[in-house]
mmCIF file of C-alpha atoms in Angstrom:
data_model
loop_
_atom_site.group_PDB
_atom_site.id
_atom_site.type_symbol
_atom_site.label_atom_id
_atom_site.label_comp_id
_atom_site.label_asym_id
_atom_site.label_seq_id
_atom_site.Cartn_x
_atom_site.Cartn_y
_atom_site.Cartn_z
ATOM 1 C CA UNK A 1 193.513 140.492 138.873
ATOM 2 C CA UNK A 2 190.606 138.690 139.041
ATOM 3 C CA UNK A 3 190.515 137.486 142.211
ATOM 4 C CA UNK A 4 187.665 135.599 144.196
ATOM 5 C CA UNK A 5 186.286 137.252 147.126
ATOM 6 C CA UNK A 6 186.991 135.049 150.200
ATOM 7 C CA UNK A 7 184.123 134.253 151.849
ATOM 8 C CA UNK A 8 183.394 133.893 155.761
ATOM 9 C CA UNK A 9 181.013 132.624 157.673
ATOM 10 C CA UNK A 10 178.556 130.161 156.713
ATOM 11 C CA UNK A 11 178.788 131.300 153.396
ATOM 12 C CA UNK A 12 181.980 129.330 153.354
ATOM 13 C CA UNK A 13 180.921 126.526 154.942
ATOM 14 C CA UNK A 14 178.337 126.329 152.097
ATOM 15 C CA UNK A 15 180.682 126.930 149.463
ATOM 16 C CA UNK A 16 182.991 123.941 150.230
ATOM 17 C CA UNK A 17 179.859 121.634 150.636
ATOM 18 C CA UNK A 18 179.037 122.814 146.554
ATOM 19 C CA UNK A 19 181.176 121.206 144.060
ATOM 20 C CA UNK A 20 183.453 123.484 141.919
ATOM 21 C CA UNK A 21 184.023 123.507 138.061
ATOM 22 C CA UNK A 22 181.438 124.041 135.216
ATOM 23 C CA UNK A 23 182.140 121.223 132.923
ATOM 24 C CA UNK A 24 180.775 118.526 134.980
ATOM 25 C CA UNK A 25 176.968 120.680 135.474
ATOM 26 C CA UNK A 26 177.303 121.156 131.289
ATOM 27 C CA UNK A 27 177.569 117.144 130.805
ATOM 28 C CA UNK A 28 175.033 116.105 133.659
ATOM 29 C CA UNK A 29 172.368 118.460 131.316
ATOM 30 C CA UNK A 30 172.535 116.411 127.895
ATOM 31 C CA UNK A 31 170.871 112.758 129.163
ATOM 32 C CA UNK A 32 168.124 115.328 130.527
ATOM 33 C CA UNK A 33 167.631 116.694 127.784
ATOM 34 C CA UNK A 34 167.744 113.533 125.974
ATOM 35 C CA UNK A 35 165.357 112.550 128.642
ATOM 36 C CA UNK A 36 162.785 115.002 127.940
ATOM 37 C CA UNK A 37 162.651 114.555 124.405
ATOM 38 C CA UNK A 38 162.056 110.978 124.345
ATOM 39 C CA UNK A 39 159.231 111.030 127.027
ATOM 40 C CA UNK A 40 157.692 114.366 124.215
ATOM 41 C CA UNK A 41 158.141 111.952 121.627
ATOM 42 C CA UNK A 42 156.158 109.091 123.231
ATOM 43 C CA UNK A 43 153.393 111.032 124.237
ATOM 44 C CA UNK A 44 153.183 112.618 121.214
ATOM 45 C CA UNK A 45 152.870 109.055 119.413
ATOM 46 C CA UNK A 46 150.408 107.624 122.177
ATOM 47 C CA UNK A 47 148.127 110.444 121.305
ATOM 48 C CA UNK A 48 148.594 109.731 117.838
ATOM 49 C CA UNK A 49 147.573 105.811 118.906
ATOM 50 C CA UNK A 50 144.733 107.439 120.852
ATOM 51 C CA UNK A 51 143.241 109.340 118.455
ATOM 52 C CA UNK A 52 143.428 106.512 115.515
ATOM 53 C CA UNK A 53 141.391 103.998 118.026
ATOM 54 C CA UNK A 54 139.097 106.668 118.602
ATOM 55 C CA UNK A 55 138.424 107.687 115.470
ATOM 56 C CA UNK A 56 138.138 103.350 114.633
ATOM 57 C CA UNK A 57 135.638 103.476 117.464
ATOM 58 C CA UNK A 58 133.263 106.674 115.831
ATOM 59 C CA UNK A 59 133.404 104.700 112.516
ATOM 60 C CA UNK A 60 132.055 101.659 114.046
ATOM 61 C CA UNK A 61 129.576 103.499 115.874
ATOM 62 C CA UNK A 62 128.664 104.991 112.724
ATOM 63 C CA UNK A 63 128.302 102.225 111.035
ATOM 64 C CA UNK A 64 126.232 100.068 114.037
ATOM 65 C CA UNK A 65 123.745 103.215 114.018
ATOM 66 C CA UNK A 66 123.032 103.007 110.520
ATOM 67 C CA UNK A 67 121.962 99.535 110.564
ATOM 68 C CA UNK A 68 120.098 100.052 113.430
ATOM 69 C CA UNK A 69 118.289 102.353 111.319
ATOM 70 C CA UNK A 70 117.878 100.202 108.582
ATOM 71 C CA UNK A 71 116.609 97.181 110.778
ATOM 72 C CA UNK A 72 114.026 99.667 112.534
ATOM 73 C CA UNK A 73 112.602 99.829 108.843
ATOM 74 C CA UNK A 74 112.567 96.457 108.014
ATOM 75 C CA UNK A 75 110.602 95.720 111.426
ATOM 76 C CA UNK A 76 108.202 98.714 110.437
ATOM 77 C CA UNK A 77 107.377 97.190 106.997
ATOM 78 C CA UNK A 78 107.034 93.805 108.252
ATOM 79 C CA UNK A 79 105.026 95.274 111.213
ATOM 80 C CA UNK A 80 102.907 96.607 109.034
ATOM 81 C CA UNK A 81 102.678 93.890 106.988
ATOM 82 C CA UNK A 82 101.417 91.993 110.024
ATOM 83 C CA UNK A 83 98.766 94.401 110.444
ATOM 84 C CA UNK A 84 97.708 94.715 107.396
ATOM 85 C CA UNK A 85 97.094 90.560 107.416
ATOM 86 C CA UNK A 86 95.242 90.957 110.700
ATOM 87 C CA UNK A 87 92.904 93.464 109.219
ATOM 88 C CA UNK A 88 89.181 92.555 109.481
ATOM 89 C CA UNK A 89 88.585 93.075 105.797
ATOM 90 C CA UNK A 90 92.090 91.093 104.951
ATOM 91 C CA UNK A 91 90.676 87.939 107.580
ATOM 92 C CA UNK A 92 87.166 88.234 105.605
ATOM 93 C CA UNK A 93 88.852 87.906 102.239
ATOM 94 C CA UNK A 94 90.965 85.336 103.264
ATOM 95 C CA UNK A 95 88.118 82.862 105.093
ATOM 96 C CA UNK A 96 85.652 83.747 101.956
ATOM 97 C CA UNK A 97 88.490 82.093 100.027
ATOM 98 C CA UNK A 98 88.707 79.433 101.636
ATOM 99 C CA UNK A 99 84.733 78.780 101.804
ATOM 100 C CA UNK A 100 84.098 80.380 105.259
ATOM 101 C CA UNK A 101 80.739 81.822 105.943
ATOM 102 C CA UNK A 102 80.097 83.931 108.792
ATOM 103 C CA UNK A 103 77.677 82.610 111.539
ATOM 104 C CA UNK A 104 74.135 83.039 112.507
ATOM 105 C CA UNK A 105 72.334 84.589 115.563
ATOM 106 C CA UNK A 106 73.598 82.986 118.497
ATOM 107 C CA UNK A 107 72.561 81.617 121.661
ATOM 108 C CA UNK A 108 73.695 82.256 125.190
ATOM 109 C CA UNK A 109 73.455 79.370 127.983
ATOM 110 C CA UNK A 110 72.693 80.968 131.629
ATOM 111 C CA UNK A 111 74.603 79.005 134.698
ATOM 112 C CA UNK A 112 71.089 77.512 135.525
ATOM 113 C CA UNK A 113 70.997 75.871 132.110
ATOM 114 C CA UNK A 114 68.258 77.898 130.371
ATOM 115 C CA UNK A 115 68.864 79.541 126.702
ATOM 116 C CA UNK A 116 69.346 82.689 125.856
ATOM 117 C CA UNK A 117 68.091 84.060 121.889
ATOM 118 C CA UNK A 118 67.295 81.903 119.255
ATOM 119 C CA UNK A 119 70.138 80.380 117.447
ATOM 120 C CA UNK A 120 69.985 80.461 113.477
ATOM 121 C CA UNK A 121 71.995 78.478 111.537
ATOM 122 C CA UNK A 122 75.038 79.692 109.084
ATOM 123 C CA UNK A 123 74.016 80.371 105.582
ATOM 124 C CA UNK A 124 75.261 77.429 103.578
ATOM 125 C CA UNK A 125 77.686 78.009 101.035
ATOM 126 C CA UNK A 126 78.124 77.407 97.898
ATOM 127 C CA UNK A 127 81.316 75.072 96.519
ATOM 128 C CA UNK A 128 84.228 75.689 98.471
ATOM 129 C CA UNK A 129 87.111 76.919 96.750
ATOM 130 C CA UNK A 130 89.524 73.947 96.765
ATOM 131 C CA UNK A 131 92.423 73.540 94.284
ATOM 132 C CA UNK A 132 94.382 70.592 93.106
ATOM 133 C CA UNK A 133 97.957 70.832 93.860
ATOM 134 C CA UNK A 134 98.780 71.244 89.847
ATOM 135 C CA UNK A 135 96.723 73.185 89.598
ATOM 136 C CA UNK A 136 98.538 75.910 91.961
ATOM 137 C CA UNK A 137 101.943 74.588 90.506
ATOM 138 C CA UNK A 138 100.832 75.709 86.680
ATOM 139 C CA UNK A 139 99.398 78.703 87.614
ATOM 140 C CA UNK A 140 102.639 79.814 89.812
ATOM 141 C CA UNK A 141 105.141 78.771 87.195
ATOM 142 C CA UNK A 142 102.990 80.045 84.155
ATOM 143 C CA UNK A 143 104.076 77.164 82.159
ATOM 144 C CA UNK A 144 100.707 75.987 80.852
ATOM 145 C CA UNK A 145 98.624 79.215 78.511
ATOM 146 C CA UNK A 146 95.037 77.495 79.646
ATOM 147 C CA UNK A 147 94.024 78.163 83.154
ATOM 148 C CA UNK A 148 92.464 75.229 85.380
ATOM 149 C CA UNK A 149 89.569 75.325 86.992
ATOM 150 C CA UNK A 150 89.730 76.887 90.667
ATOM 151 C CA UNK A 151 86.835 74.163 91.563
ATOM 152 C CA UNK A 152 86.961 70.869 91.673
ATOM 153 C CA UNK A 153 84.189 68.358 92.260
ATOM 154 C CA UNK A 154 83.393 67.232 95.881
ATOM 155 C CA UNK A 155 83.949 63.332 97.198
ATOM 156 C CA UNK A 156 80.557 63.807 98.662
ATOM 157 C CA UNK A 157 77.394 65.520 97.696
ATOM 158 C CA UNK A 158 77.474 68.775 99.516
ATOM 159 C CA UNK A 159 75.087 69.633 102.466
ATOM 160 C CA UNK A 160 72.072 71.622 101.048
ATOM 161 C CA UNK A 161 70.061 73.963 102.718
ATOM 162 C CA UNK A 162 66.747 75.723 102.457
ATOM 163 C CA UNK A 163 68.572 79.348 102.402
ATOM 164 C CA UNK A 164 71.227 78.372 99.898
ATOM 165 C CA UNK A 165 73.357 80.936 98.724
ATOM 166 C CA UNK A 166 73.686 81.631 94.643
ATOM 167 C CA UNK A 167 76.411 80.647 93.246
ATOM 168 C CA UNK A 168 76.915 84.329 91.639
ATOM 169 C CA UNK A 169 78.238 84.962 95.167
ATOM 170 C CA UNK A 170 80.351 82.705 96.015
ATOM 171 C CA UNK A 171 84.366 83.360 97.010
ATOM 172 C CA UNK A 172 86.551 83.612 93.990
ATOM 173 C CA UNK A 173 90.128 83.899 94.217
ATOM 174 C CA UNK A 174 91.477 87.295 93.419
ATOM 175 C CA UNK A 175 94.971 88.011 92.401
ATOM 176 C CA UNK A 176 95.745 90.687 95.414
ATOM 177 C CA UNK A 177 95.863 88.070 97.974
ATOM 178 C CA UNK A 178 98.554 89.426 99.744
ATOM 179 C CA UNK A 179 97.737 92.568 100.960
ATOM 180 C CA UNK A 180 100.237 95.463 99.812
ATOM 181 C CA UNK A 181 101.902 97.526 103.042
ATOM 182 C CA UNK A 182 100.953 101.475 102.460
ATOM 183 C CA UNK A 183 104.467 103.654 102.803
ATOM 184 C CA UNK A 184 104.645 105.803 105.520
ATOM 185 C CA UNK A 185 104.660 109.155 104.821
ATOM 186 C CA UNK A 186 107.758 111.067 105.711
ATOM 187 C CA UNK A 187 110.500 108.487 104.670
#
């Protein structure tokens, strides 16, 4: 009773051009399917790839921007270390240590040859400060409870002048040498 309605036309020619029977369209659909669900899968695990390097990379770039941040303060404090070396008080300290005096007035020579001011000589100064190799060793290792003399005698007698300075002023070594960097306020 169920019968198929015949067809005419180009509706027929169509119809013998498709193939007939279900069972062969049901088993053409599973390797699709298993298609589909591998290609799902693999994307699913490349993002899963993806997202581990990426999150490798934000660690690393974590890690390289703090210590970039923690060289920037090392080149701060040595900066200002430098600086505070290159002070003019810090460079006057340091050459009245080591028997520096500053200079007198002095004199200008013109292209033509003529001079310019009067020239006075530096103040003489009193014993430079040299010390003897021990005695820098003792005093840096502590090892010895009497403390050396700072002065020691000179091979030859020293220079003398007519404006010689006291000795009451001359350079003794102080134990900040070093200059101490100030912090920086804010950190």
């Amino acid at each position: 009773m169920s019968r198929k309605p015949e067809l005419k036309g180009r509706a027929a020619r169509l119809a013998r051009l498709l193939p007939t029977g279900g069972t062969r369209g049901q088993a053409a659909r599973a390797p699709f399917v298993l298609l589909v669900v591998v290609l799902l899968g693999g994307g699913l695990i490349g993002l899963l790839v993806l997202n581990s390097a990426l999150s490798e990379g934000s660690f690393q770039l974590d890690d390289l921007k703090q210590r970039t941040k923690e060289l920037t303060d090392e080149e701060q404090a040595l900066q200002r270390d430098i600086d505070a070396y290159s002070a003019p008080r810090a460079l006057q300290r340091r050459a009245l240590e080591l028997g520096m005096v500053p200079g007198g007035d002095p004199a200008f020579l013109d292209p033509d040859g003529t001079v310019k001011g009067a020239p006075s000589p530096a103040p003489a100064a009193a014993t430079p400060l040299v010390l003897a190799p021990e005695a820098l060793a003792s005093t840096s290792a502590g090892a010895t409870a009497a403390t050396p003399s700072p002065y020691t005698e000179p091979s030859a007698p020293a220079p003398t002048s007519t404006t010689a300075a006291p000795p009451s002023t001359a350079a003794t070594p102080t134990a900040a040498a070093t200059p101490t960097p100030t912090p920086t306020p804010g950190r």
